[in-house]
mmCIF file with all atom_site columns, C-alpha atoms in Angstrom:
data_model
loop_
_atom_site.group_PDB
_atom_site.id
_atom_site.type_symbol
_atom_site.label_atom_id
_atom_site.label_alt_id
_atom_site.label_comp_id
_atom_site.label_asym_id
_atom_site.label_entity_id
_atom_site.label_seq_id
_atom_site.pdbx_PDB_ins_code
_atom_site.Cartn_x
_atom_site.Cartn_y
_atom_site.Cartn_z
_atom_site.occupancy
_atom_site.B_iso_or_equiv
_atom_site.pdbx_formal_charge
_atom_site.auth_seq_id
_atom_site.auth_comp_id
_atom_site.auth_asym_id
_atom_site.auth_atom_id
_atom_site.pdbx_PDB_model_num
ATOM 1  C CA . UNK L 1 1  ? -66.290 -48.565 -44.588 1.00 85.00 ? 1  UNK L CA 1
ATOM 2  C CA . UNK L 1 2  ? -66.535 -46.086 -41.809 1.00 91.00 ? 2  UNK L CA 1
ATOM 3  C CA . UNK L 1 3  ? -66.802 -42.847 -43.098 1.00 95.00 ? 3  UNK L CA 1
ATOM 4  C CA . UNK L 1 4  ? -67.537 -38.961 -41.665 1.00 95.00 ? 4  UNK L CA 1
ATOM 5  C CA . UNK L 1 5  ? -70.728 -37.419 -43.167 1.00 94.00 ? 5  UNK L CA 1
ATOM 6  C CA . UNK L 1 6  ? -69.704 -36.039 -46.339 1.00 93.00 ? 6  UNK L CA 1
ATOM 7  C CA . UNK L 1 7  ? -70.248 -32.517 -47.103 1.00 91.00 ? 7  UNK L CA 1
ATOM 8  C CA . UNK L 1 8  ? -71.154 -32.704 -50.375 1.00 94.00 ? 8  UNK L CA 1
ATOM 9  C CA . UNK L 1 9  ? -74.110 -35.069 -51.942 1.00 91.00 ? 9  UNK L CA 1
ATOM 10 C CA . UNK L 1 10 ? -73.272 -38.533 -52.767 1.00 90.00 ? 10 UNK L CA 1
ATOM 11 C CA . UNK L 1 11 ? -69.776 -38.216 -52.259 1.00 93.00 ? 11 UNK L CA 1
ATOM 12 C CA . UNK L 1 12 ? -68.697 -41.619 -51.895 1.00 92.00 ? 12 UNK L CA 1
ATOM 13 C CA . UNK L 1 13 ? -70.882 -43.042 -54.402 1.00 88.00 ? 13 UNK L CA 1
ATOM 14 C CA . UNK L 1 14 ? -67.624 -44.264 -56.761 1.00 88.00 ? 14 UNK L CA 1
ATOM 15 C CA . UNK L 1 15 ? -66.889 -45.813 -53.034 1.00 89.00 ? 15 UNK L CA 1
ATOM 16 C CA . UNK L 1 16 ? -70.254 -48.239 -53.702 1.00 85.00 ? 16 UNK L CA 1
ATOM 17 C CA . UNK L 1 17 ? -69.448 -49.615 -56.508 1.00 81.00 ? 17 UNK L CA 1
ATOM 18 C CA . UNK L 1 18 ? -65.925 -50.985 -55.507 1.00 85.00 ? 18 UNK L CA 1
ATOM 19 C CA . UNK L 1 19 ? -66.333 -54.811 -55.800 1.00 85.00 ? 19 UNK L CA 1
ATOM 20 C CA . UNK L 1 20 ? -64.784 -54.537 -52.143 1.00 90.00 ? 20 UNK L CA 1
ATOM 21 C CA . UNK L 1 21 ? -67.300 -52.273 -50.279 1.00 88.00 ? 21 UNK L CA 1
ATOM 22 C CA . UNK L 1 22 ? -70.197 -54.057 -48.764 1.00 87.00 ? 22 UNK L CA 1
ATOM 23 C CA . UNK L 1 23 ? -71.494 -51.448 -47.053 1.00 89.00 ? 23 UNK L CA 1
ATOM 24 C CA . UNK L 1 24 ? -70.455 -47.565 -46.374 1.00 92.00 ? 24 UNK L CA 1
ATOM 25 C CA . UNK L 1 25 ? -71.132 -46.658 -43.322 1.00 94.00 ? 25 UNK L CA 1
ATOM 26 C CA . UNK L 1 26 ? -71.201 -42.824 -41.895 1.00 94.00 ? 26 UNK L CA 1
ATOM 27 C CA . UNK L 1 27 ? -70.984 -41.388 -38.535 1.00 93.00 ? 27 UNK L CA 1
ATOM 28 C CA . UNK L 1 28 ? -73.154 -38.275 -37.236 1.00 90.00 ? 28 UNK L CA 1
ATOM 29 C CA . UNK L 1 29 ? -69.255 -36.286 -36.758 1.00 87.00 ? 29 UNK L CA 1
ATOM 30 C CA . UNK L 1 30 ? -70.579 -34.234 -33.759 1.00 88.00 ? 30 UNK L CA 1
ATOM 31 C CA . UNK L 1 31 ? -73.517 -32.838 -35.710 1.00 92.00 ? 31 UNK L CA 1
ATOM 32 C CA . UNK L 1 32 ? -76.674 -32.346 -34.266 1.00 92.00 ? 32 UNK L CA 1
ATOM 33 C CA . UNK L 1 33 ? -79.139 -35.369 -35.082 1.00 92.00 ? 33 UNK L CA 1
ATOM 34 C CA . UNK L 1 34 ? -80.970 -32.968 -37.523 1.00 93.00 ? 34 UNK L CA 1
ATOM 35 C CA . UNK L 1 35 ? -78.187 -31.978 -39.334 1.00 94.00 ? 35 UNK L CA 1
ATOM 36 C CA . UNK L 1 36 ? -76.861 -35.296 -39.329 1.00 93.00 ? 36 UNK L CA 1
ATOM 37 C CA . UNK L 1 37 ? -80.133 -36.930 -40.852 1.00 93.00 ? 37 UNK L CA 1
ATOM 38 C CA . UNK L 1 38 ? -80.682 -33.996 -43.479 1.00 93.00 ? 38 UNK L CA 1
ATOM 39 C CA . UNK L 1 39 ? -77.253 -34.962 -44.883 1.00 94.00 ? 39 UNK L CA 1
ATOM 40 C CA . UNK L 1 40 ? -77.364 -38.499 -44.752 1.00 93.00 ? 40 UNK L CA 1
ATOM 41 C CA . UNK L 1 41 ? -80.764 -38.226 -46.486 1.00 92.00 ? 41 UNK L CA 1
ATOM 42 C CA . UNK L 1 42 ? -78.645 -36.565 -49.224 1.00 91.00 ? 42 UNK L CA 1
ATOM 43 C CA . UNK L 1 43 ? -76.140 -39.097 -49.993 1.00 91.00 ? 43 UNK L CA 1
ATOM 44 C CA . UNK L 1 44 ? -77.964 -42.635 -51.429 1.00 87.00 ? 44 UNK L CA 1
ATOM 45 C CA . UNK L 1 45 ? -76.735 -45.807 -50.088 1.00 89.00 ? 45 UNK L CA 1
ATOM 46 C CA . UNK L 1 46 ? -74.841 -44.341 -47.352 1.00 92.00 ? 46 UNK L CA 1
ATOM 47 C CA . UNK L 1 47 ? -76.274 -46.042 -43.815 1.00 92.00 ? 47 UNK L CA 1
ATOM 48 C CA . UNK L 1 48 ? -76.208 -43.787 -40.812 1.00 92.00 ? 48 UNK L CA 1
ATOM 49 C CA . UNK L 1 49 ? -73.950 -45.636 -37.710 1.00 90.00 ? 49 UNK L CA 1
ATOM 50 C CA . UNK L 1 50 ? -74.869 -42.401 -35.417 1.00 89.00 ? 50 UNK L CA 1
ATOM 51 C CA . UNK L 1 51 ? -74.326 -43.040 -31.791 1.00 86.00 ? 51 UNK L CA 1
ATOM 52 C CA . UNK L 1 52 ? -74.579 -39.497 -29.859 1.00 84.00 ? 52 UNK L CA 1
ATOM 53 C CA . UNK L 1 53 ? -76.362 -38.127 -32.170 1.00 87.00 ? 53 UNK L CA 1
ATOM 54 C CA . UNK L 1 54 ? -79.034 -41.424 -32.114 1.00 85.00 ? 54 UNK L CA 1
ATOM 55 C CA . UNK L 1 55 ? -78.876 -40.478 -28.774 1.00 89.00 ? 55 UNK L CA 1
ATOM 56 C CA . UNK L 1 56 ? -79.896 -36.934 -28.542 1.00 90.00 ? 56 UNK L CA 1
ATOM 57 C CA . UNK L 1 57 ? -82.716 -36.066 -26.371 1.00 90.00 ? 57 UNK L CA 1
ATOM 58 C CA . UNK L 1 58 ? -82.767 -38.944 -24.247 1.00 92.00 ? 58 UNK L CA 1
ATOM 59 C CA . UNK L 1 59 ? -82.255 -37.966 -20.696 1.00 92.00 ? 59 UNK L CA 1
ATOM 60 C CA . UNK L 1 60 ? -81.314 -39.474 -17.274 1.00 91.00 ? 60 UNK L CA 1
ATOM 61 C CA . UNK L 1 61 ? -84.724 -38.561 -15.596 1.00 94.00 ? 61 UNK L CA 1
ATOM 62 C CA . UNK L 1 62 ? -86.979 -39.485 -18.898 1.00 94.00 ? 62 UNK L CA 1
ATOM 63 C CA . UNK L 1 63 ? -89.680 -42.757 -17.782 1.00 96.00 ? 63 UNK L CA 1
ATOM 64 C CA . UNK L 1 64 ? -89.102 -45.953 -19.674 1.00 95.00 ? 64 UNK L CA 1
ATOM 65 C CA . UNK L 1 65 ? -91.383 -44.953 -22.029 1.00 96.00 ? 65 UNK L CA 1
ATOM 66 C CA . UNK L 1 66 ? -90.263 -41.568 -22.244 1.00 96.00 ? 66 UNK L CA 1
ATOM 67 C CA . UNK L 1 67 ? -87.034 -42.732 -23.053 1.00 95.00 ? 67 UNK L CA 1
ATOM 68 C CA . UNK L 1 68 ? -88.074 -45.702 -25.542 1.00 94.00 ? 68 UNK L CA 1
ATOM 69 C CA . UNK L 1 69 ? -90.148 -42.892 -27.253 1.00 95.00 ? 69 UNK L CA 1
ATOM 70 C CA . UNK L 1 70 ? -87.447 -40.688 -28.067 1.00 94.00 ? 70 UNK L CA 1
ATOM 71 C CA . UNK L 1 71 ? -84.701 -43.481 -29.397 1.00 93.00 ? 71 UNK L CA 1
ATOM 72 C CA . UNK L 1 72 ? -87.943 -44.930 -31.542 1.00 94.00 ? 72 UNK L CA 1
ATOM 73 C CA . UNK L 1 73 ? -88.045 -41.442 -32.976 1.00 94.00 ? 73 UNK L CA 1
ATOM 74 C CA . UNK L 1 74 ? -84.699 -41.327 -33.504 1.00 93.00 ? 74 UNK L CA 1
ATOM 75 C CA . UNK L 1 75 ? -83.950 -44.757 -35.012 1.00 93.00 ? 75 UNK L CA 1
ATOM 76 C CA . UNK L 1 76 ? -86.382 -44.074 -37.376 1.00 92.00 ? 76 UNK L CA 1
ATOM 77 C CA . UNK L 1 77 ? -85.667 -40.881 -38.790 1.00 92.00 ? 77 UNK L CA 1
ATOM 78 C CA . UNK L 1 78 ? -81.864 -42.185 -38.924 1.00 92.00 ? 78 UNK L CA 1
ATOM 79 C CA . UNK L 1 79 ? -83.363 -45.683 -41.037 1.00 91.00 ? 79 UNK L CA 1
ATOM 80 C CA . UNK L 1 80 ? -85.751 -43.205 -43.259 1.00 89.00 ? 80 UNK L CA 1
ATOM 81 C CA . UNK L 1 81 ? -82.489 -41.314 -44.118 1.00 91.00 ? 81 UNK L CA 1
ATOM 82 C CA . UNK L 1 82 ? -80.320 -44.201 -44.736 1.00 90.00 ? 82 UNK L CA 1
ATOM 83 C CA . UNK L 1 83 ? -81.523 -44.292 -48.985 1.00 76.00 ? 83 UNK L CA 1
ATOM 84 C CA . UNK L 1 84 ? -80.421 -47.458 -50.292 1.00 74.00 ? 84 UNK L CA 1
ATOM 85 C CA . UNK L 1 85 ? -79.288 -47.320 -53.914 1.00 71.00 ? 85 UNK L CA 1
ATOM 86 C CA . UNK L 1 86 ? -81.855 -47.388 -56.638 1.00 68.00 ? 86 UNK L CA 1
ATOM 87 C CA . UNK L 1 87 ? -81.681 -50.833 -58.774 1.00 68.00 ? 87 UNK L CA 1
ATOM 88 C CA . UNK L 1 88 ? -81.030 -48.851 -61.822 1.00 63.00 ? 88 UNK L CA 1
ATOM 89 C CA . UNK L 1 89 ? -77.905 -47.027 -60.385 1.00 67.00 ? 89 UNK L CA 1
ATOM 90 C CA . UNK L 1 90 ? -76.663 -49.408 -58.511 1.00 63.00 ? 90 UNK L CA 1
ATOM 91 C CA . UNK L 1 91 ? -76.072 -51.201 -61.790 1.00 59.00 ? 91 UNK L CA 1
ATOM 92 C CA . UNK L 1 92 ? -75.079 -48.130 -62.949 1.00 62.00 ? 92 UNK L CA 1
ATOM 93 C CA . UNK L 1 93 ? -71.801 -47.763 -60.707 1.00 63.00 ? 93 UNK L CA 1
ATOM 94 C CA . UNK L 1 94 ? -70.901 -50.936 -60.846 1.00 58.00 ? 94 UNK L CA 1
ATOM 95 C CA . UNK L 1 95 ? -70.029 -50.840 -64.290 1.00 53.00 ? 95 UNK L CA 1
ATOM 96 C CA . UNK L 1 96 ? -68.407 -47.499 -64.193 1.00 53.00 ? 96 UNK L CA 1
#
């Protein structure tokens, strides 16, 4: 599923335990790459699918490295936010 950021923690965790979902997906929604990260880190086993946001700070003019630098920085804070579920609860909402 592709999904907006929700606004409130772990919104769409009854979503992850549908025996249908494989993964839940959310987009950044036109929120800065900051915000977008500090609510993604929020919400477990939600992966972030940002694409301007990823992009943010990457400029025209920026070197190669430059540029390779600042979408490093970016994919990684965007995979350190995307939490996958916890063993325990993902057993935990699939039986619910």
């Amino acid at each position: 599923l592709l999904l907006p950021l929700p606004t409130k923690s772990n919104f769409y965790l009854p979503l992850l335990g549908h025996p249908n979902t494989i993964r839940v997906i959310a987009i950044s929604g036109g929120y800065t790459q900051d915000e977008a990260v500090r609510m993604l880190a929020k919400n477990v086993g939600i992966i972030g699918g940002f694409s301007r946001a990823l992009l943010e700070g990457t400029q025209v003019f920026q070197s190669n490295e430059e540029f390779t630098s600042t979408l490093e920085s970016s994919c990684r804070s965007v995979f350190l936010a995307s939490r996958p579920i916890p063993p325990k609860e993902e057993k935990l909402i699939k039986l619910a």
